[in-house]
Structure formats: C-alpha cells, structure tokens
PDB file of C-alpha atoms in Angstrom:
ATOM      1  CA  UNK A 376       7.037  -9.405  -8.002  1.00 95.00           C
ATOM      2  CA  UNK A 377       4.582  -9.863  -5.597  1.00 97.00           C
ATOM      3  CA  UNK A 378       0.955  -8.221  -6.414  1.00 98.00           C
ATOM      4  CA  UNK A 379      -1.237  -6.118  -4.529  1.00 98.00           C
ATOM      5  CA  UNK A 380      -3.777  -3.264  -4.337  1.00 97.00           C
ATOM      6  CA  UNK A 381      -5.585  -0.210  -2.489  1.00 97.00           C
ATOM      7  CA  UNK A 382      -8.518   1.087  -1.808  1.00 96.00           C
ATOM      8  CA  UNK A 383     -10.049   3.865   0.265  1.00 95.00           C
ATOM      9  CA  UNK A 384     -13.263   1.450   1.276  1.00 96.00           C
ATOM     10  CA  UNK A 385     -12.283  -1.848   3.502  1.00 98.00           C
ATOM     11  CA  UNK A 386     -13.626  -4.688   0.519  1.00 98.00           C
ATOM     12  CA  UNK A 387     -15.364  -6.992   3.700  1.00 98.00           C
ATOM     13  CA  UNK A 388     -14.356 -10.216   5.249  1.00 98.00           C
ATOM     14  CA  UNK A 389     -16.051 -12.350   2.918  1.00 98.00           C
ATOM     15  CA  UNK A 390     -14.268 -11.122  -0.154  1.00 98.00           C
ATOM     16  CA  UNK A 391     -10.291 -10.320   0.858  1.00 98.00           C
ATOM     17  CA  UNK A 392     -10.756 -14.723   2.348  1.00 98.00           C
ATOM     18  CA  UNK A 393     -11.774 -15.056  -1.571  1.00 98.00           C
ATOM     19  CA  UNK A 394      -8.956 -13.186  -2.861  1.00 98.00           C
ATOM     20  CA  UNK A 395      -6.174 -14.718  -0.690  1.00 98.00           C
ATOM     21  CA  UNK A 396      -7.047 -18.833  -0.984  1.00 97.00           C
ATOM     22  CA  UNK A 397      -7.364 -17.854  -5.554  1.00 97.00           C
ATOM     23  CA  UNK A 398      -5.481 -14.749  -6.644  1.00 97.00           C
ATOM     24  CA  UNK A 399      -1.843 -14.807  -6.051  1.00 97.00           C
ATOM     25  CA  UNK A 400      -3.049 -11.329  -5.183  1.00 98.00           C
ATOM     26  CA  UNK A 401      -0.098 -11.028  -1.510  1.00 97.00           C
ATOM     27  CA  UNK A 402      -0.782  -7.549   0.491  1.00 98.00           C
ATOM     28  CA  UNK A 403      -3.365  -4.283   0.758  1.00 98.00           C
ATOM     29  CA  UNK A 404      -2.764  -1.129   1.478  1.00 98.00           C
ATOM     30  CA  UNK A 405      -4.429  -0.265   5.167  1.00 98.00           C
ATOM     31  CA  UNK A 406      -5.253   2.886   5.552  1.00 98.00           C
ATOM     32  CA  UNK A 407      -4.690   4.350   9.889  1.00 98.00           C
ATOM     33  CA  UNK A 408      -7.097   6.518  10.475  1.00 98.00           C
ATOM     34  CA  UNK A 409      -9.837   8.987  11.260  1.00 98.00           C
ATOM     35  CA  UNK A 410      -5.368  10.765   9.325  1.00 98.00           C
ATOM     36  CA  UNK A 411      -5.602  14.521   8.783  1.00 97.00           C
ATOM     37  CA  UNK A 412      -6.882  14.128   4.657  1.00 97.00           C
ATOM     38  CA  UNK A 413      -8.601  10.920   5.427  1.00 97.00           C
ATOM     39  CA  UNK A 414     -11.178  10.196   6.723  1.00 97.00           C
ATOM     40  CA  UNK A 415     -12.591   6.996   6.611  1.00 97.00           C
ATOM     41  CA  UNK A 416     -11.827   4.238   8.818  1.00 98.00           C
ATOM     42  CA  UNK A 417     -13.347   0.994   7.429  1.00 98.00           C
ATOM     43  CA  UNK A 418      -9.657  -0.960   7.915  1.00 98.00           C
ATOM     44  CA  UNK A 419      -9.031  -0.130  10.703  1.00 98.00           C
ATOM     45  CA  UNK A 420     -10.776  -3.178  12.529  1.00 97.00           C
ATOM     46  CA  UNK A 421      -9.581  -5.096  10.275  1.00 98.00           C
ATOM     47  CA  UNK A 422      -5.197  -5.614   9.821  1.00 98.00           C
ATOM     48  CA  UNK A 423      -5.496  -8.695  13.295  1.00 97.00           C
ATOM     49  CA  UNK A 424      -8.017 -10.337  10.863  1.00 97.00           C
ATOM     50  CA  UNK A 425      -6.116  -9.531   7.277  1.00 98.00           C
ATOM     51  CA  UNK A 426      -3.105 -10.656   8.965  1.00 96.00           C
ATOM     52  CA  UNK A 427      -4.156 -14.106  10.197  1.00 97.00           C
ATOM     53  CA  UNK A 428      -5.777 -14.975   6.771  1.00 97.00           C
ATOM     54  CA  UNK A 429      -1.479 -14.164   5.964  1.00 97.00           C
ATOM     55  CA  UNK A 430      -2.215 -10.783   3.590  1.00 97.00           C
ATOM     56  CA  UNK A 431       1.270  -8.680   3.962  1.00 97.00           C
ATOM     57  CA  UNK A 432       0.291  -5.297   4.825  1.00 98.00           C
ATOM     58  CA  UNK A 433       1.114  -2.012   2.977  1.00 98.00           C
ATOM     59  CA  UNK A 434       0.226   0.334   6.111  1.00 98.00           C
ATOM     60  CA  UNK A 435      -0.395   4.427   4.932  1.00 98.00           C
ATOM     61  CA  UNK A 436      -1.399   7.673   6.985  1.00 98.00           C
ATOM     62  CA  UNK A 437      -2.802  10.103   4.739  1.00 98.00           C
ATOM     63  CA  UNK A 438      -1.106  13.510   6.999  1.00 98.00           C
ATOM     64  CA  UNK A 439      -1.370  16.420   5.637  1.00 98.00           C
ATOM     65  CA  UNK A 440      -1.328  17.294   1.869  1.00 97.00           C
ATOM     66  CA  UNK A 441      -0.527  21.107  -0.804  1.00 96.00           C
ATOM     67  CA  UNK A 442      -2.995  23.605  -0.742  1.00 94.00           C
ATOM     68  CA  UNK A 443      -5.308  23.471  -3.255  1.00 85.00           C
ATOM     69  CA  UNK A 444      -5.926  19.995  -2.869  1.00 81.00           C
ATOM     70  CA  UNK A 445      -8.062  17.346  -0.721  1.00 84.00           C
ATOM     71  CA  UNK A 446      -7.564  17.592   3.160  1.00 94.00           C
ATOM     72  CA  UNK A 447      -5.970  18.757   5.722  1.00 97.00           C
ATOM     73  CA  UNK A 448      -2.830  21.319   4.566  1.00 97.00           C
ATOM     74  CA  UNK A 449      -0.582  22.202   7.713  1.00 98.00           C
ATOM     75  CA  UNK A 450       2.628  21.944   7.125  1.00 98.00           C
ATOM     76  CA  UNK A 451       5.005  23.077   8.930  1.00 98.00           C
ATOM     77  CA  UNK A 452       8.011  20.289  11.190  1.00 98.00           C
ATOM     78  CA  UNK A 453       5.843  20.779  14.172  1.00 98.00           C
ATOM     79  CA  UNK A 454       2.725  18.818  12.664  1.00 98.00           C
ATOM     80  CA  UNK A 455       5.498  16.772  11.591  1.00 98.00           C
ATOM     81  CA  UNK A 456       5.998  16.223  14.981  1.00 98.00           C
ATOM     82  CA  UNK A 457       1.881  15.825  16.129  1.00 98.00           C
ATOM     83  CA  UNK A 458       1.357  14.160  12.901  1.00 98.00           C
ATOM     84  CA  UNK A 459       3.550  10.751  13.911  1.00 98.00           C
ATOM     85  CA  UNK A 460       2.456  10.810  16.796  1.00 98.00           C
ATOM     86  CA  UNK A 461      -1.233  10.234  15.414  1.00 98.00           C
ATOM     87  CA  UNK A 462       0.699   6.929  13.705  1.00 98.00           C
ATOM     88  CA  UNK A 463       1.219   6.235  16.398  1.00 98.00           C
ATOM     89  CA  UNK A 464      -1.906   6.012  18.386  1.00 98.00           C
ATOM     90  CA  UNK A 465      -3.345   4.868  14.962  1.00 98.00           C
ATOM     91  CA  UNK A 466      -1.007   2.329  13.903  1.00 98.00           C
ATOM     92  CA  UNK A 467      -1.722   0.862  17.838  1.00 98.00           C
ATOM     93  CA  UNK A 468      -5.183   1.203  18.107  1.00 98.00           C
ATOM     94  CA  UNK A 469      -5.869  -0.894  14.466  1.00 98.00           C
ATOM     95  CA  UNK A 470      -3.501  -3.543  16.626  1.00 97.00           C
ATOM     96  CA  UNK A 471      -0.375  -3.406  14.165  1.00 97.00           C
ATOM     97  CA  UNK A 472       2.763  -5.162  14.720  1.00 96.00           C
ATOM     98  CA  UNK A 473       5.771  -2.429  16.890  1.00 96.00           C
ATOM     99  CA  UNK A 474       8.570  -2.361  14.018  1.00 97.00           C
ATOM    100  CA  UNK A 475       6.436  -1.831  10.682  1.00 98.00           C
ATOM    101  CA  UNK A 476       6.774  -0.102   7.915  1.00 98.00           C
ATOM    102  CA  UNK A 477       4.088   3.101   8.002  1.00 98.00           C
ATOM    103  CA  UNK A 478       4.264   4.559   4.875  1.00 98.00           C
ATOM    104  CA  UNK A 479       3.341   8.613   4.679  1.00 98.00           C
ATOM    105  CA  UNK A 480       1.440   9.929   1.447  1.00 98.00           C
ATOM    106  CA  UNK A 481       1.971  12.656  -0.142  1.00 97.00           C
ATOM    107  CA  UNK A 482      -0.837  13.330  -3.264  1.00 95.00           C
ATOM    108  CA  UNK A 483       1.553  15.958  -5.184  1.00 94.00           C
ATOM    109  CA  UNK A 484       3.321  14.909  -8.316  1.00 93.00           C
ATOM    110  CA  UNK A 485       7.000  17.339  -9.073  1.00 95.00           C
ATOM    111  CA  UNK A 486      10.026  18.657  -6.291  1.00 97.00           C
ATOM    112  CA  UNK A 487       7.714  19.843  -2.003  1.00 98.00           C
ATOM    113  CA  UNK A 488       7.801  23.467  -0.960  1.00 97.00           C
ATOM    114  CA  UNK A 489      10.306  23.995   1.684  1.00 98.00           C
ATOM    115  CA  UNK A 490       7.408  23.985   3.904  1.00 98.00           C
ATOM    116  CA  UNK A 491       5.941  20.850   2.183  1.00 98.00           C
ATOM    117  CA  UNK A 492       9.142  19.172   2.864  1.00 98.00           C
ATOM    118  CA  UNK A 493      10.614  20.147   6.677  1.00 98.00           C
ATOM    119  CA  UNK A 494       6.276  18.150   7.654  1.00 98.00           C
ATOM    120  CA  UNK A 495       7.752  14.836   5.688  1.00 98.00           C
ATOM    121  CA  UNK A 496      11.307  15.637   7.595  1.00 98.00           C
ATOM    122  CA  UNK A 497       9.389  16.274  11.049  1.00 98.00           C
ATOM    123  CA  UNK A 498       7.267  13.058  10.824  1.00 98.00           C
ATOM    124  CA  UNK A 499      10.040  10.962   9.743  1.00 98.00           C
ATOM    125  CA  UNK A 500      12.157  11.671  11.932  1.00 98.00           C
ATOM    126  CA  UNK A 501       9.951  11.669  15.005  1.00 98.00           C
ATOM    127  CA  UNK A 502       8.256   8.844  13.410  1.00 98.00           C
ATOM    128  CA  UNK A 503      11.784   6.693  14.056  1.00 97.00           C
ATOM    129  CA  UNK A 504      12.940   8.352  16.890  1.00 97.00           C
ATOM    130  CA  UNK A 505       9.554   8.814  18.889  1.00 96.00           C
ATOM    131  CA  UNK A 506       7.425   6.358  18.158  1.00 96.00           C
ATOM    132  CA  UNK A 507       7.586   1.830  18.125  1.00 97.00           C
ATOM    133  CA  UNK A 508       6.930   1.882  13.224  1.00 98.00           C
ATOM    134  CA  UNK A 509       9.731   2.650  10.473  1.00 98.00           C
ATOM    135  CA  UNK A 510       8.550   4.793   8.456  1.00 98.00           C
ATOM    136  CA  UNK A 511       8.268   4.869   4.823  1.00 98.00           C
ATOM    137  CA  UNK A 512       6.500   7.010   2.202  1.00 98.00           C
ATOM    138  CA  UNK A 513       4.359   7.726  -0.735  1.00 98.00           C
ATOM    139  CA  UNK A 514       4.648   9.769  -3.635  1.00 98.00           C
ATOM    140  CA  UNK A 515       5.175  10.597  -7.201  1.00 97.00           C
ATOM    141  CA  UNK A 516       7.623   8.753  -8.762  1.00 98.00           C
ATOM    142  CA  UNK A 517       8.749  11.933 -10.860  1.00 96.00           C
ATOM    143  CA  UNK A 518      11.329  14.042  -8.321  1.00 97.00           C
ATOM    144  CA  UNK A 519       8.910  13.898  -6.012  1.00 98.00           C
ATOM    145  CA  UNK A 520      10.220  10.248  -4.519  1.00 98.00           C
ATOM    146  CA  UNK A 521      14.613  11.196  -5.143  1.00 98.00           C
ATOM    147  CA  UNK A 522      14.430  14.622  -3.032  1.00 98.00           C
ATOM    148  CA  UNK A 523      12.433  12.851  -0.088  1.00 98.00           C
ATOM    149  CA  UNK A 524      14.940  10.493   0.302  1.00 98.00           C
ATOM    150  CA  UNK A 525      17.687  12.470  -0.168  1.00 98.00           C
ATOM    151  CA  UNK A 526      16.391  14.600   2.620  1.00 98.00           C
ATOM    152  CA  UNK A 527      16.081  11.844   4.822  1.00 97.00           C
ATOM    153  CA  UNK A 528      18.374   8.986   3.617  1.00 96.00           C
ATOM    154  CA  UNK A 529      17.498   5.946   3.231  1.00 96.00           C
ATOM    155  CA  UNK A 530      13.241   4.706   3.992  1.00 98.00           C
ATOM    156  CA  UNK A 531      10.935   2.858   1.901  1.00 98.00           C
ATOM    157  CA  UNK A 532       9.998   4.103  -1.105  1.00 98.00           C
ATOM    158  CA  UNK A 533       6.012   3.475  -2.956  1.00 98.00           C
ATOM    159  CA  UNK A 534       5.509   5.554  -5.510  1.00 98.00           C
ATOM    160  CA  UNK A 535       3.252   6.407  -8.368  1.00 97.00           C
ATOM    161  CA  UNK A 536       2.979   6.344 -12.491  1.00 96.00           C
ATOM    162  CA  UNK A 537       0.427   5.064 -14.289  1.00 93.00           C
ATOM    163  CA  UNK A 538       0.264   2.753 -16.754  1.00 89.00           C
ATOM    164  CA  UNK A 539      -2.029   3.705 -18.286  1.00 77.00           C
ATOM    165  CA  UNK A 540      -5.647   5.794 -16.991  1.00 67.00           C
ATOM    166  CA  UNK A 541      -8.573   3.652 -16.919  1.00 63.00           C
ATOM    167  CA  UNK A 542     -10.756   2.349 -16.970  1.00 67.00           C
ATOM    168  CA  UNK A 543      -8.615  -1.322 -17.159  1.00 89.00           C
ATOM    169  CA  UNK A 544     -10.176  -4.863 -16.375  1.00 92.00           C
ATOM    170  CA  UNK A 545      -7.973  -7.059 -14.984  1.00 93.00           C
ATOM    171  CA  UNK A 546      -8.038 -10.292 -14.501  1.00 95.00           C
ATOM    172  CA  UNK A 547      -6.418 -11.640 -11.525  1.00 96.00           C
ATOM    173  CA  UNK A 548      -5.649 -14.605 -13.142  1.00 94.00           C
ATOM    174  CA  UNK A 549      -3.160 -13.510 -15.973  1.00 93.00           C
ATOM    175  CA  UNK A 550      -1.490 -10.232 -14.254  1.00 94.00           C
ATOM    176  CA  UNK A 551       2.148 -10.376 -14.616  1.00 93.00           C
ATOM    177  CA  UNK A 552       3.337  -6.984 -11.389  1.00 95.00           C
ATOM    178  CA  UNK A 553       5.806  -5.211 -12.731  1.00 96.00           C
ATOM    179  CA  UNK A 554       8.795  -4.945 -11.715  1.00 98.00           C
ATOM    180  CA  UNK A 555       9.417  -1.815  -8.920  1.00 98.00           C
ATOM    181  CA  UNK A 556      12.796  -0.596 -10.105  1.00 98.00           C
ATOM    182  CA  UNK A 557      10.688   0.432 -13.971  1.00 97.00           C
ATOM    183  CA  UNK A 558       8.684   2.266 -12.142  1.00 98.00           C
ATOM    184  CA  UNK A 559      10.875   5.889 -13.117  1.00 97.00           C
ATOM    185  CA  UNK A 560      12.376   5.622  -8.966  1.00 98.00           C
ATOM    186  CA  UNK A 561      14.728   3.000  -9.288  1.00 97.00           C
ATOM    187  CA  UNK A 562      15.205   2.557  -5.611  1.00 97.00           C
ATOM    188  CA  UNK A 563      11.221   1.498  -5.335  1.00 98.00           C
ATOM    189  CA  UNK A 564       9.694  -0.881  -3.096  1.00 98.00           C
ATOM    190  CA  UNK A 565       6.625  -0.532  -4.403  1.00 98.00           C
ATOM    191  CA  UNK A 566       4.728   0.423  -6.899  1.00 98.00           C
ATOM    192  CA  UNK A 567       1.724   1.652  -8.105  1.00 97.00           C
ATOM    193  CA  UNK A 568       1.270   0.894 -10.971  1.00 96.00           C
ATOM    194  CA  UNK A 569      -2.506   1.430 -12.490  1.00 94.00           C
ATOM    195  CA  UNK A 570      -4.760   3.910 -10.701  1.00 92.00           C
ATOM    196  CA  UNK A 571      -8.692   4.815 -10.937  1.00 88.00           C
ATOM    197  CA  UNK A 572      -8.390   7.993 -11.753  1.00 77.00           C
ATOM    198  CA  UNK A 573      -9.895   8.895 -15.475  1.00 64.00           C
ATOM    199  CA  UNK A 574     -11.824   5.617 -15.096  1.00 71.00           C
ATOM    200  CA  UNK A 575     -12.000   3.134 -13.140  1.00 88.00           C
ATOM    201  CA  UNK A 576      -9.913  -0.193 -12.235  1.00 91.00           C
ATOM    202  CA  UNK A 577     -11.036  -3.674 -11.839  1.00 94.00           C
ATOM    203  CA  UNK A 578     -10.127  -7.212 -10.247  1.00 96.00           C
ATOM    204  CA  UNK A 579     -11.381 -10.287 -11.214  1.00 97.00           C
ATOM    205  CA  UNK A 580     -10.974 -12.989 -10.864  1.00 98.00           C
ATOM    206  CA  UNK A 581     -12.883 -17.010  -9.732  1.00 97.00           C
ATOM    207  CA  UNK A 582     -13.874 -19.022  -6.638  1.00 97.00           C
ATOM    208  CA  UNK A 583     -15.711 -22.177  -7.156  1.00 95.00           C
ATOM    209  CA  UNK A 584     -16.352 -21.741 -10.696  1.00 95.00           C
ATOM    210  CA  UNK A 585     -18.387 -17.987  -9.860  1.00 97.00           C
ATOM    211  CA  UNK A 586     -17.215 -15.056 -11.472  1.00 97.00           C
ATOM    212  CA  UNK A 587     -16.328 -12.456  -8.765  1.00 97.00           C
ATOM    213  CA  UNK A 588     -15.409  -8.971  -8.553  1.00 97.00           C
ATOM    214  CA  UNK A 589     -14.440  -5.616  -7.368  1.00 96.00           C
ATOM    215  CA  UNK A 590     -14.497  -2.037  -9.369  1.00 93.00           C
ATOM    216  CA  UNK A 591     -12.777   1.078  -8.282  1.00 92.00           C
ATOM    217  CA  UNK A 592      -9.056   0.021  -7.123  1.00 95.00           C
ATOM    218  CA  UNK A 593      -5.234   0.499  -7.716  1.00 95.00           C
ATOM    219  CA  UNK A 594      -2.771  -2.014  -8.482  1.00 96.00           C
ATOM    220  CA  UNK A 595       0.134  -2.515  -6.632  1.00 97.00           C
ATOM    221  CA  UNK A 596       3.327  -4.230  -7.119  1.00 98.00           C
ATOM    222  CA  UNK A 597       6.190  -5.117  -5.158  1.00 98.00           C
ATOM    223  CA  UNK A 598       9.530  -6.913  -4.513  1.00 97.00           C
ATOM    224  CA  UNK A 599       8.777  -8.300  -0.780  1.00 97.00           C
ATOM    225  CA  UNK A 600       5.861 -10.244   0.138  1.00 96.00           C
ATOM    226  CA  UNK A 601       4.586  -7.682   2.730  1.00 97.00           C
ATOM    227  CA  UNK A 602       5.744  -3.800   2.375  1.00 98.00           C
ATOM    228  CA  UNK A 603       4.954  -3.479   5.950  1.00 98.00           C
ATOM    229  CA  UNK A 604       8.075  -5.826   7.104  1.00 97.00           C
ATOM    230  CA  UNK A 605      10.246  -5.284   3.562  1.00 95.00           C
ATOM    231  CA  UNK A 606      13.950  -6.786   5.625  1.00 86.00           C
ATOM    232  CA  UNK A 607      11.201  -9.683   7.262  1.00 75.00           C
ATOM    233  CA  UNK A 608      12.393 -12.919   5.741  1.00 57.00           C
ATOM    234  CA  UNK A 609       8.844 -14.398   6.674  1.00 51.00           C
ATOM    235  CA  UNK A 610       9.502 -18.925   5.833  1.00 41.00           C
ATOM    236  CA  UNK A 611       5.702 -19.832   7.274  1.00 41.00           C
ATOM    237  CA  UNK A 612       4.092 -16.289   4.434  1.00 52.00           C
ATOM    238  CA  UNK A 613       5.714 -17.387   1.707  1.00 53.00           C
ATOM    239  CA  UNK A 614       4.984 -21.662   2.324  1.00 44.00           C
ATOM    240  CA  UNK A 615       1.104 -20.494   2.751  1.00 49.00           C
ATOM    241  CA  UNK A 616       1.796 -18.231  -0.710  1.00 53.00           C
ATOM    242  CA  UNK A 617       3.790 -20.752  -3.006  1.00 52.00           C
ATOM    243  CA  UNK A 618       1.224 -23.971  -0.972  1.00 47.00           C
ATOM    244  CA  UNK A 619      -2.164 -21.668  -2.435  1.00 50.00           C
ATOM    245  CA  UNK A 620      -0.764 -20.729  -6.364  1.00 52.00           C
ATOM    246  CA  UNK A 621      -0.056 -24.894  -6.617  1.00 53.00           C
ATOM    247  CA  UNK A 622      -3.223 -25.433  -5.142  1.00 45.00           C
ATOM    248  CA  UNK A 623      -5.117 -22.354  -6.889  1.00 49.00           C
ATOM    249  CA  UNK A 624      -3.867 -24.648 -10.935  1.00 46.00           C
ATOM    250  CA  UNK A 625      -2.771 -22.827 -13.898  1.00 36.00           C
ATOM    251  CA  UNK A 626      -5.314 -20.088 -13.683  1.00 34.00           C
ATOM    252  CA  UNK A 627      -2.746 -18.079 -12.208  1.00 34.00           C
ATOM    253  CA  UNK A 628      -0.164 -17.983 -14.269  1.00 32.00           C
ATOM    254  CA  UNK A 629       3.416 -17.936 -13.105  1.00 27.00           C
ATOM    255  CA  UNK A 630       3.736 -15.452 -10.962  1.00 25.00           C
TER     256      UNK A 630
END
C-alpha cells in the first residue's frame, strides 16, 4: 500500500520537496479550482512542480453538493455536463496530463437523492465522452460508493471512512497505510482513513535532523503510487520511490 495526503491549502514547494525526500508519502490530492464548491486555487500552479518531483496525484473536482452543505447545490444532469467541461478546462490550465483520472468530490454520505445521482452520472459520462480525462469519485464508503458504481459502472473510487475523529499526531516514520479493501467498500482504490474533523491530523517527520510538521491534513492510502493513473505502471517512478526509501534508512519502517 502507498501513503498519501490531502489538504485544502497547498503547503508550498519547499514543504512538498521535504516530504518527498524524507517520508514514504507517494501521492497528494491536487484541487482543480475554482470549482463550484472549492474556490481555493493554491494547488493549480503546483501540478507541474509536483509531477517533476515525482509525486503521484489525486486530482479533485469539488462539484455540486447536497443542499444544506457548503458550496453550490445545482444538482441536475445538465449541470453535470457543464461541470465536466469545467473539469476539462481546469485540468488543462493546471497542466494535468491527458488521460488522468479526476475525482468528483461528493461530500454527503449515505444514498444520494435521484437528482444528486443524475448529476454525478452526467458528470462522469460527459468526462468520459467529451474530455481528455477519465472520471473517478471521492465519496463515502457507506452506500454511496456502491450506489454510484452501480449507476455509472466501474470507475476509480476514493472513499472516506475515518478510523478516528482526531486529533492525531502522525509520525510518518512509522505510519503503515492500510489496505483500501478494508475501508468498508471492497472496490476502493484509495482510502481517506484519517481526517481533520473535530480535531486536527498533523504530520510529523525529520529533515536533516530538524523536526518538521504539517497541520490540518487528511491521510490516505492507495493500492497504486499515482491515483491519477492507477493502471499505468510507471517503472521510473517506482524505482525513484524505492531508492528514496532505501536512502532514507530504517526510520520509515517497512512499507
């Protein structure tokens, strides 16, 4: 299994380089924005830098959300088609490679309403037919993932199912990412298993004997190094990550 993280605000190039050089983290979420329910654009200009470092990515498009929650709430099939085109435009602006999987963010858990499901299906079908990218979904492990995949077919699924509510201090030297198959949805490719909900999940690591910290993150595990290209065997990236872990010494443990 491979370890990753997501965070609304981009931590900066220096932090990402330190994490890449000194921890077992292999991938990070990259928010395509401004999106209907995520105005923060800080990750957009970082995509070429991150791929250049060697990071895998989990591109996220935070689309329309259920009424009562944050963001925009236009849950129609027509809006799903519009938002697919926005996804295409933002992906190109960010420098996301053609063929990459983009994960539609669905924040509400449980079974979706018919309108919400129609929106998700229209987005996924339009991304498939009309853009240079491929659809995935970020959603709850409980009912939502099964409902969406039953409607749109097999697509990469990133589920959220926290093992605790925080606060948590994560020592990246010893953190062992769990198998997404144990997330509650057996078909999950990625599992967001620690979340900054009522408390804060903070990452801790050492760079040249100096303690480093990153606050307010969610922690993820995946069955691949790069959730944006889960079926692509990148031997160069695999060798780079293997060399990195070997050179880092025993403080990373066995991953």
